[in-house]
Amino acid sequence: MNKLSILILITLLLKGFTVCSQDLISKIPEDAQAVLSVHSGKWFDLIGKNEFKNSFLHQLLLTKLMDETDIQLSTYEDTGIDFDQTSYFYAVTTDSLISFVGLLPLRDAESFGKLTNTHSNGIKSTKGDKSYIINHRGDTHIAWDQNTVYILYTSIMDNYFLSEEVRENLGFMDYPEIDSRNRIESYDWEDASTEMEDEVPTIDLNKEVDSLMGVPSAPLIMHKFDTAIIEEVDIEAPILHKVDTLIDESVSTIYPPEDSYIDSYNLVANFNDSLKTAWLKAESTLIFDELLNSKHTTSTYKKYYKKNKNKNAVAQIWVKNVNTLYRDFIFYSTLGVLGSGAPEFMDIKRLNFGFKDMLIDFVVDMNTLKVQSKIDLEKETASYIKNIYKKKTNPAFYSFIDDQDLGFISISMDTEEYLKWLPHYYSNITGGLVTGEIWEYIDLATDLFDLLVDEKAIAQVVKGDGLFVVKDIFAREKSYIDYEYDDDWNYKEVEKTKTENLPRYVGMFSSDNPAIFEKLLKIGMRHDKTRVDGQIYEITSKNIVGIEPFILIDKGIVYLSNDKNILEEIVQNKHRKRTSSGKAKMLKKNSNLGMINVKNLIQATEGLGALATKSSRELADNFKDFENIYVNLGNMKGNTFHSELAIELPRESDNGMKYLFNMIENVLEKEYR
Amino acid sequence: MLLLSNSKDIMRKLLFIILMPLISFLLTGCFDVIEDITLHPDGSGKVQMTLNLSKSKSKVASIMTLDSINGYKIPKEKTIRKEVQEVVSTLRNTKGISNVSSSLDFNNYIAVIRCDFSQISSLNTFISTLSKQFKTNLSGYTHFAFQSPYKKFTRKFTYDPTTKKAYDKLNSNTKQVFNDAYYTSIYRFQNPVRSAANKASKISANKKAVMTRVGILQLISNQISLANKITID
């Protein structure tokens, strides 16, 4: 990692988490696709400035920064950055570049400037009233004035250079033909290897390439860019005919065919890379100049931020149009359908998942750390989702929740509404993905699905609510085959046993028409795949692991458990009601809820000596004092879908952030001292 | 029946998906590889390779319900049977190899492949066929040689550094499987053994067999070798 990168990293780390300055927020452009606002003032309120200054982490960061800059620093405040204000980081993507921008408020520009004095990996200059550094590769720029540090890092979208038009415009060379490959296969390496040792002269091809390609090939391509930028690039032009000469006359005659092909390929690759580098430097300089000279006053983000400002948040992430993000980063990467590589019948930009903007808040609420997210949905999608999530959990489920449980997950959806939404959802996706005749067939298929699937009938069989509870961990003896050897190393198979630890669970879902399950289980009995004991069915085919369930159908609920006793208690009406559980009360309020009781889970596993690996034991040791982790899997408010992850930390510190900070301190001290 | 089977598979898969994070911490894994070679004075003989995952069968069974784990595709029982059958077919059509048979026990997760070979080069073909088919090279680059007049049986073993690289890429939970995994080679002869060069080797009481049992983790990290030079009376 070069010094400039370290400087940026340390600057960002020192920012930790932070707030809002109206001046900086106005710098965020309309095309910002995601913005992180870091409210470091709030973070320092929670941790305490003096506590941070006395911390090991503070010393560690200062030492690293001093090593890199040769500047004496006594506190983080000597960096000149104003940690009481909000910093902003945003990303902008185009079809050719992704840019990450950081805007940090400054309290003392002179102190910040000192940090860069001994910097050797960048070119220093000024831009107007701002001090300026650009790294040699040209992808990272830093500038600062009296109030603000501007940081830009750019990265090329490789896909952009797949376009023939782009490659031609930028002067890319074509890679050598595969013909030379064919020659390799017929080459007699056995004979050649001995000849090679004596005959091959030592030529450092890399050196040759470097001397030819050198630093980026500016003049060749610079006429395509802004001429103002050319002046800043002091590099030699590559001489193409020299490259040709080297490949044709020198390399191919000296080296056997494989080397010739690979070297030719490398020459072209290096040449094209140098073009990319020069292009990136020119483009990123334009972007940075635009940032420094911008006078944005309002933007979508600014309006959204004002409306959704959360004073308790340590940091906030805003994502503009999740639909685009989902489409570009998830869908594209999953299918590998990228830009010009997409088939003609696909119009990917029309893909619509029904998502709009998303906001994620990182909040500290007493001893609980919360990650709260909300995503705006398009009106039609919101209407479907509201109907799907309006259903409440079967009240009979609550009695299966106990404060001692290791964890549970509860889902409550309306199956009928969900099935109604499915064709609409896929129609929206495929309607964007494919066009023309193919779309007509898919549209027909979704209509047929809608027609043929009896949503009401399915919803009677599986209503859509379900609860899965991990009660505890139990030990059991398990047999396995090993070998016993005699004195002559003949061996025979012997059966041995070992102790294994497994989770004990009970799961359930509601059904108004469970007869279909009973019919299936009875068919299984005829084929010796299942058997029944009273009301409880057992799957008799291979049950190696020990988590395969016993099944009970009782009073409109299908129960599954790997502990027959739990189901027998239900049949005999001995199942203990535990409706007073605090967690059951939470479930009543929110039907889509997940919970892990970290403390109980670790105690249970440690008690049985069940943690199998060193890493799992270390992990358990770090988290053994955590309380509960809750995941609110989602509910609708208006047209917005809300969800929340909450981590309850021990009450031994003033607040959750302080506890987390102390925990990190301990880990770091173990690591570095 | 198909409906019943599918329902059962879906239910099992769902359970494993929910419980897998917990199960992967709770269940341990380990395995044994046994290479058992009987060599006749004329260089012919028989070989049996055994992979025993029985001690890890709960973990293996739970993993096999999934389609992939940590980016690795998990083969189904049907695929494994097919692959083993392919090996058997290839070996049956290999010159110098006869009496090929195999057994797969999916209750205990034990796989065995055995055959007779007419000369030592056929034994090398057997080993390379298995390595190629199962794309594994736990035993490094192995080459057997038998010099009948001098009564010397040699196992050459070249460490394969790519195995270590592949191992390093695994997560710590998967790496744990190798902590208690062993490679056992047993070589049997008609005449008594005078010496075995590998320090980890032990000569049997009747002097007619040599066993070398090493930890697979040691093999992967090149701390120990399977190379051996056995002199027979």
JSON list of C-alpha atoms in Angstrom, two decimals, chain A residues 386 635-642:
[
{"chain": "A", "resi": 386, "resn": "LYS", "atom": "CA", "xyz": [-48.64, -4.41, 2.57]},
{"chain": "A", "resi": 635, "resn": "ASN", "atom": "CA", "xyz": [-42.98, -4.35, 8.23]},
{"chain": "A", "resi": 636, "resn": "MET", "atom": "CA", "xyz": [-44.67, -1.71, 6.12]},
{"chain": "A", "resi": 637, "resn": "LYS", "atom": "CA", "xyz": [-45.35, 1.87, 7.16]},
{"chain": "A", "resi": 638, "resn": "GLY", "atom": "CA", "xyz": [-46.97, 3.80, 4.34]},
{"chain": "A", "resi": 639, "resn": "ASN", "atom": "CA", "xyz": [-45.05, 2.92, 1.20]},
{"chain": "A", "resi": 640, "resn": "THR", "atom": "CA", "xyz": [-41.84, 2.24, 3.12]},
{"chain": "A", "resi": 641, "resn": "PHE", "atom": "CA", "xyz": [-40.52, -1.15, 4.16]},
{"chain": "A", "resi": 642, "resn": "HIS", "atom": "CA", "xyz": [-38.79, -1.03, 7.54]}
]
